[in-house]
mmCIF file of C-alpha atoms and ligand atoms in Angstrom:
data_model
loop_
_atom_site.group_PDB
_atom_site.id
_atom_site.type_symbol
_atom_site.label_atom_id
_atom_site.label_comp_id
_atom_site.label_asym_id
_atom_site.label_seq_id
_atom_site.Cartn_x
_atom_site.Cartn_y
_atom_site.Cartn_z
ATOM 1 C CA MET A 1 -26.266 154.929 16.971
ATOM 2 C CA ASN A 2 -23.502 156.851 16.531
ATOM 3 C CA LEU A 3 -21.846 158.400 19.330
ATOM 4 C CA GLN A 4 -20.116 161.136 18.451
ATOM 5 C CA HIS A 5 -22.983 163.452 19.264
ATOM 6 C CA ALA A 6 -22.607 163.296 22.718
ATOM 7 C CA GLY A 7 -23.138 166.682 24.082
ATOM 8 C CA ILE A 8 -21.464 168.894 26.976
ATOM 9 C CA GLY A 9 -23.122 170.923 30.005
ATOM 10 C CA MET A 10 -26.760 170.966 29.635
ATOM 11 C CA THR A 11 -26.819 168.296 27.159
ATOM 12 C CA SER A 12 -24.162 165.712 28.277
ATOM 13 C CA PRO A 13 -25.426 161.975 29.157
ATOM 14 C CA ARG A 14 -25.119 162.837 32.836
ATOM 15 C CA THR A 15 -28.138 165.623 31.932
ATOM 16 C CA ARG A 16 -29.905 162.597 30.203
ATOM 17 C CA ALA A 17 -29.092 160.281 33.238
ATOM 18 C CA ARG A 18 -31.391 162.740 34.982
ATOM 19 C CA MET A 19 -33.705 162.648 32.782
ATOM 20 C CA VAL A 20 -34.389 158.889 33.153
ATOM 21 C CA ASP A 21 -34.279 159.006 36.827
ATOM 22 C CA ARG A 22 -36.929 161.653 36.408
ATOM 23 C CA LEU A 23 -39.214 159.492 34.282
ATOM 24 C CA ARG A 24 -38.458 156.680 37.328
ATOM 25 C CA ALA A 25 -40.049 158.572 40.195
ATOM 26 C CA GLN A 26 -42.716 159.448 37.643
ATOM 27 C CA ALA A 27 -43.101 155.790 37.455
ATOM 28 C CA ILE A 28 -42.419 154.511 34.098
ATOM 29 C CA ARG A 29 -41.137 151.167 35.124
ATOM 30 C CA ASP A 30 -40.211 149.361 31.661
ATOM 31 C CA GLU A 31 -36.132 149.383 31.850
ATOM 32 C CA THR A 32 -36.169 148.717 28.016
ATOM 33 C CA VAL A 33 -37.771 152.056 27.573
ATOM 34 C CA LEU A 34 -35.682 153.970 30.031
ATOM 35 C CA ALA A 35 -32.578 152.466 28.343
ATOM 36 C CA ALA A 36 -34.031 153.840 25.253
ATOM 37 C CA MET A 37 -34.641 157.387 26.959
ATOM 38 C CA ASN A 38 -30.906 157.054 28.384
ATOM 39 C CA SER A 39 -29.208 156.298 24.368
ATOM 40 C CA VAL A 40 -31.157 158.927 22.604
ATOM 41 C CA PRO A 41 -29.683 162.049 22.136
ATOM 42 C CA ARG A 42 -32.844 164.126 22.339
ATOM 43 C CA HIS A 43 -30.926 167.298 22.296
ATOM 44 C CA LEU A 44 -30.233 166.964 18.743
ATOM 45 C CA PHE A 45 -33.884 166.766 17.601
ATOM 46 C CA VAL A 46 -34.619 170.413 19.064
ATOM 47 C CA ASP A 47 -33.234 173.819 17.431
ATOM 48 C CA GLU A 48 -29.492 174.750 18.976
ATOM 49 C CA ALA A 49 -31.094 177.331 20.563
ATOM 50 C CA LEU A 50 -33.450 175.124 22.819
ATOM 51 C CA ALA A 51 -30.985 172.145 23.085
ATOM 52 C CA GLY A 52 -30.020 173.681 26.965
ATOM 53 C CA ARG A 53 -33.951 172.659 27.695
ATOM 54 C CA ALA A 54 -34.230 169.541 25.855
ATOM 55 C CA TYR A 55 -34.063 166.965 28.852
ATOM 56 C CA ASP A 56 -36.429 169.404 31.004
ATOM 57 C CA ASP A 57 -39.852 168.000 31.068
ATOM 58 C CA VAL A 58 -41.636 169.782 28.505
ATOM 59 C CA SER A 59 -42.914 169.919 25.228
ATOM 60 C CA LEU A 60 -40.816 172.484 22.698
ATOM 61 C CA PRO A 61 -41.354 174.453 19.372
ATOM 62 C CA ILE A 62 -40.120 172.088 16.365
ATOM 63 C CA ASN A 63 -41.292 174.705 13.726
ATOM 64 C CA TYR A 64 -44.446 174.751 11.443
ATOM 65 C CA GLY A 65 -46.234 175.216 14.411
ATOM 66 C CA GLN A 66 -45.737 171.587 15.735
ATOM 67 C CA THR A 67 -44.234 170.521 18.871
ATOM 68 C CA ILE A 68 -41.801 167.470 20.370
ATOM 69 C CA SER A 69 -43.503 165.729 23.077
ATOM 70 C CA GLN A 70 -42.418 165.860 26.391
ATOM 71 C CA PRO A 71 -40.118 163.050 27.667
ATOM 72 C CA TYR A 72 -43.133 161.936 30.279
ATOM 73 C CA ILE A 73 -45.502 161.352 27.257
ATOM 74 C CA VAL A 74 -42.471 159.636 25.174
ATOM 75 C CA ALA A 75 -41.445 156.950 27.638
ATOM 76 C CA ARG A 76 -45.335 156.558 28.780
ATOM 77 C CA MET A 77 -46.674 155.499 25.509
ATOM 78 C CA THR A 78 -43.652 153.857 24.301
ATOM 79 C CA GLU A 79 -44.140 151.966 27.784
ATOM 80 C CA VAL A 80 -47.967 151.051 27.164
ATOM 81 C CA LEU A 81 -47.125 149.941 23.611
ATOM 82 C CA ARG A 82 -44.459 147.603 24.567
ATOM 83 C CA ASN A 83 -46.152 146.149 27.586
ATOM 84 C CA GLY A 84 -43.100 144.316 28.126
ATOM 85 C CA LYS A 85 -42.659 142.732 25.177
ATOM 86 C CA GLN A 86 -40.137 143.108 22.549
ATOM 87 C CA LEU A 87 -42.163 144.353 19.585
ATOM 88 C CA GLY A 88 -42.006 143.544 15.961
ATOM 89 C CA LYS A 89 -43.289 146.039 13.050
ATOM 90 C CA VAL A 90 -44.299 149.618 14.588
ATOM 91 C CA LEU A 91 -45.877 152.324 13.254
ATOM 92 C CA GLU A 92 -45.754 156.026 13.833
ATOM 93 C CA VAL A 93 -48.378 158.778 12.663
ATOM 94 C CA GLY A 94 -46.650 162.564 12.803
ATOM 95 C CA THR A 95 -42.730 161.838 12.918
ATOM 96 C CA GLY A 96 -42.425 165.259 13.601
ATOM 97 C CA CYS A 97 -38.592 165.668 14.151
ATOM 98 C CA GLY A 98 -38.097 162.083 14.434
ATOM 99 C CA TYR A 99 -37.523 161.815 17.989
ATOM 100 C CA GLN A 100 -40.303 159.375 19.136
ATOM 101 C CA ALA A 101 -39.423 157.384 16.127
ATOM 102 C CA ALA A 102 -35.919 157.173 17.333
ATOM 103 C CA VAL A 103 -37.067 156.178 20.659
ATOM 104 C CA LEU A 104 -38.784 153.320 19.056
ATOM 105 C CA SER A 105 -35.952 152.372 16.918
ATOM 106 C CA GLN A 106 -34.514 150.785 19.912
ATOM 107 C CA VAL A 107 -37.274 148.600 21.219
ATOM 108 C CA ALA A 108 -38.865 147.530 18.112
ATOM 109 C CA GLN A 109 -37.550 145.521 15.307
ATOM 110 C CA GLN A 110 -38.496 147.721 12.024
ATOM 111 C CA VAL A 111 -40.247 151.223 12.832
ATOM 112 C CA TYR A 112 -42.530 152.970 9.765
ATOM 113 C CA SER A 113 -43.155 156.750 10.707
ATOM 114 C CA VAL A 114 -45.262 158.930 8.360
ATOM 115 C CA GLU A 115 -45.094 163.006 8.267
ATOM 116 C CA ARG A 116 -47.116 165.546 6.419
ATOM 117 C CA ILE A 117 -45.004 168.246 6.659
ATOM 118 C CA LEU A 118 -42.289 167.645 4.040
ATOM 119 C CA PRO A 119 -39.742 169.829 5.773
ATOM 120 C CA LEU A 120 -40.321 167.864 9.205
ATOM 121 C CA HIS A 121 -39.957 164.421 7.322
ATOM 122 C CA GLU A 122 -36.478 165.682 5.482
ATOM 123 C CA ARG A 123 -34.832 166.891 8.655
ATOM 124 C CA ALA A 124 -35.911 163.536 10.658
ATOM 125 C CA ARG A 125 -34.247 161.636 7.593
ATOM 126 C CA LYS A 126 -31.136 163.758 7.556
ATOM 127 C CA LEU A 127 -30.740 163.242 11.164
ATOM 128 C CA LEU A 128 -31.743 159.832 12.215
ATOM 129 C CA ARG A 129 -29.405 158.902 8.937
ATOM 130 C CA GLU A 130 -26.461 160.741 10.692
ATOM 131 C CA LEU A 131 -27.388 158.714 13.935
ATOM 132 C CA LYS A 132 -27.219 155.355 12.167
ATOM 133 C CA ILE A 133 -30.497 154.553 13.235
ATOM 134 C CA ARG A 134 -31.211 151.846 10.080
ATOM 135 C CA ASN A 135 -34.302 150.404 10.967
ATOM 136 C CA VAL A 136 -36.482 153.355 10.392
ATOM 137 C CA VAL A 137 -38.663 153.559 7.174
ATOM 138 C CA LEU A 138 -39.768 157.114 6.962
ATOM 139 C CA ARG A 139 -42.496 158.415 4.423
ATOM 140 C CA HIS A 140 -44.003 161.830 3.383
ATOM 141 C CA ALA A 141 -47.388 161.079 3.682
ATOM 142 C CA ASP A 142 -50.807 161.600 5.010
ATOM 143 C CA GLY A 143 -51.297 158.895 7.705
ATOM 144 C CA THR A 144 -54.855 159.686 8.660
ATOM 145 C CA SER A 145 -55.645 155.829 7.449
ATOM 146 C CA GLY A 146 -52.124 154.852 8.338
ATOM 147 C CA LEU A 147 -49.765 153.476 5.979
ATOM 148 C CA THR A 148 -50.229 150.230 3.743
ATOM 149 C CA GLU A 149 -46.617 149.787 3.563
ATOM 150 C CA GLY A 150 -45.915 147.333 6.246
ATOM 151 C CA ALA A 151 -49.336 146.596 7.189
ATOM 152 C CA PRO A 152 -50.430 145.417 9.843
ATOM 153 C CA PHE A 153 -48.518 146.290 12.989
ATOM 154 C CA ASP A 154 -47.899 145.204 15.878
ATOM 155 C CA GLY A 155 -47.837 148.497 17.409
ATOM 156 C CA ILE A 156 -49.228 151.759 16.614
ATOM 157 C CA ILE A 157 -48.470 155.213 18.101
ATOM 158 C CA MET A 158 -49.908 158.544 17.291
ATOM 159 C CA ALA A 159 -48.269 161.677 18.036
ATOM 160 C CA CYS A 160 -51.111 163.631 16.713
ATOM 161 C CA ALA A 161 -54.995 164.090 18.021
ATOM 162 C CA ALA A 162 -57.551 162.827 15.766
ATOM 163 C CA PRO A 163 -61.397 163.698 17.160
ATOM 164 C CA ALA A 164 -62.374 159.956 17.030
ATOM 165 C CA LEU A 165 -60.987 156.485 17.379
ATOM 166 C CA SER A 166 -60.525 155.484 13.835
ATOM 167 C CA GLU A 167 -61.648 152.502 12.244
ATOM 168 C CA ALA A 168 -58.798 152.679 9.509
ATOM 169 C CA LEU A 169 -56.353 153.017 11.433
ATOM 170 C CA LYS A 170 -57.784 150.099 13.375
ATOM 171 C CA GLY A 171 -57.771 147.834 10.729
ATOM 172 C CA GLN A 172 -53.753 148.159 10.248
ATOM 173 C CA LEU A 173 -53.520 146.474 13.715
ATOM 174 C CA ALA A 174 -52.188 142.808 13.616
ATOM 175 C CA VAL A 175 -54.304 140.793 15.854
ATOM 176 C CA GLY A 176 -52.810 141.069 19.519
ATOM 177 C CA GLY A 177 -51.678 144.285 18.272
ATOM 178 C CA ARG A 178 -51.589 147.594 20.636
ATOM 179 C CA MET A 179 -52.262 151.043 19.617
ATOM 180 C CA VAL A 180 -51.727 154.234 21.926
ATOM 181 C CA LEU A 181 -53.204 157.549 20.545
ATOM 182 C CA PRO A 182 -54.392 160.655 22.090
ATOM 183 C CA VAL A 183 -58.011 161.346 20.997
ATOM 184 C CA GLY A 184 -60.408 164.669 21.461
ATOM 185 C CA THR A 185 -60.459 168.134 20.456
ATOM 186 C CA GLN A 186 -60.443 170.294 23.440
ATOM 187 C CA GLU A 187 -60.437 167.754 25.585
ATOM 188 C CA GLN A 188 -58.092 164.718 24.957
ATOM 189 C CA PHE A 189 -57.182 161.339 26.394
ATOM 190 C CA LEU A 190 -54.693 158.981 25.871
ATOM 191 C CA TYR A 191 -56.116 155.410 24.503
ATOM 192 C CA LEU A 192 -54.928 152.257 24.212
ATOM 193 C CA VAL A 193 -56.796 149.789 21.746
ATOM 194 C CA GLU A 194 -55.882 146.164 21.699
ATOM 195 C CA ARG A 195 -56.585 143.644 18.946
ATOM 196 C CA THR A 196 -57.889 140.601 20.058
ATOM 197 C CA GLU A 197 -58.704 137.555 17.875
ATOM 198 C CA ASN A 198 -62.755 138.361 18.547
ATOM 199 C CA GLY A 199 -62.028 142.495 17.936
ATOM 200 C CA PHE A 200 -60.867 145.782 19.439
ATOM 201 C CA LYS A 201 -60.367 146.108 23.118
ATOM 202 C CA GLU A 202 -60.382 149.713 24.342
ATOM 203 C CA THR A 203 -59.361 151.413 27.523
ATOM 204 C CA ARG A 204 -59.205 154.909 28.318
ATOM 205 C CA LEU A 205 -55.893 156.357 30.100
ATOM 206 C CA GLU A 206 -54.968 159.851 31.533
ATOM 207 C CA ALA A 207 -55.650 163.430 29.976
ATOM 208 C CA VAL A 208 -53.380 164.662 27.542
ATOM 209 C CA LYS A 209 -52.219 167.768 24.765
ATOM 210 C CA PHE A 210 -51.261 167.156 21.165
ATOM 211 C CA VAL A 211 -51.491 168.705 18.528
ATOM 212 C CA PRO A 212 -54.171 168.029 15.669
ATOM 213 C CA LEU A 213 -53.809 165.241 13.579
ATOM 214 C CA LEU A 214 -54.212 167.488 9.974
ATOM 215 C CA ALA A 215 -55.532 165.829 6.550
ATOM 216 C CA GLY A 216 -53.960 166.030 3.579
ATOM 217 C CA MET A 217 -49.603 166.545 3.290
ATOM 218 C CA ALA A 218 -48.256 170.016 3.464
HETATM 219 N N1 LIG B 301 -43.198 162.149 17.533
HETATM 220 C C1 LIG B 301 -43.004 163.598 17.384
HETATM 221 C C2 LIG B 301 -44.345 164.648 17.874
HETATM 222 C C3 LIG B 301 -44.756 165.608 16.671
HETATM 223 S S1 LIG B 301 -46.003 166.362 17.142
HETATM 224 C C4 LIG B 301 -41.810 163.773 17.718
HETATM 225 O O1 LIG B 301 -40.976 163.268 18.699
HETATM 226 O O2 LIG B 301 -41.237 165.209 17.611
HETATM 227 C C5 LIG B 301 -47.216 165.534 15.743
HETATM 228 C C6 LIG B 301 -46.814 165.730 14.081
HETATM 229 O O3 LIG B 301 -47.849 164.565 13.640
HETATM 230 C C7 LIG B 301 -46.696 166.917 13.536
HETATM 231 O O4 LIG B 301 -45.250 167.350 13.259
HETATM 232 C C8 LIG B 301 -47.823 167.139 12.530
HETATM 233 O O5 LIG B 301 -46.981 167.681 11.250
HETATM 234 C C9 LIG B 301 -47.624 165.542 12.372
HETATM 235 N N2 LIG B 301 -49.148 164.941 11.574
HETATM 236 C C10 LIG B 301 -50.719 165.842 12.092
HETATM 237 N N3 LIG B 301 -51.318 165.358 10.922
HETATM 238 C C11 LIG B 301 -50.872 164.218 10.336
HETATM 239 C C12 LIG B 301 -51.005 163.389 9.167
HETATM 240 N N4 LIG B 301 -52.771 163.100 8.908
HETATM 241 N N5 LIG B 301 -50.290 162.320 8.690
HETATM 242 C C13 LIG B 301 -49.062 162.286 9.471
HETATM 243 N N6 LIG B 301 -48.733 163.308 10.080
HETATM 244 C C14 LIG B 301 -49.178 164.282 10.832
#
């Protein structure tokens, strides 16, 4: 990753290190995930006017009515996805500003990420190129049913909430693969779906709040 983007003051590496200390205090234990969170300059993924709040544990607007998830949720989902193991091919649905994709690029061999809103997709592409992150393939597409290109995946992360667990997405998981996603409308919960030789195992994790999965491209 290109480090000429190191910030100063509220966007400095020290501020980022404090965010990582906070994640540790919030019970994120996977050192590989913590190192990834420490290496990605989160302030570059939000509007300049919000850069000073980039390392607070809050979600922030990224335009078009969408949000970048709070650091804790990004770390937590990545930790659950990784399960302490190096990841091969991973799919993210909902690139948004590209932050989660950048974190995934540090813990997976190959990342695919789809976004339905064209300007967000284009902005993420530009930023990841500037950061010299080369193992992320970005696509402007409706990821409701996943992405045929690259499937099956060892891991799938959804950054937007579907009303119910999607059979189509589950079908894109490789045997031994894990999927972490928010499910629900008013009330949402994070789910872990594991694909085994015999089928799927679903585990409900904590309550969360995500923007909705929407159909079609914009
Ligand atoms: N991971 C992102 C979070 C973005 S918010 C980040 O780090 O910034 C969730 C994103 O999912 C939004 O940008 C939204 O446009 C996108 N989204 C919603 N429905 C989608 C769909 N069907 N296909 C692809 N992207 C979708």
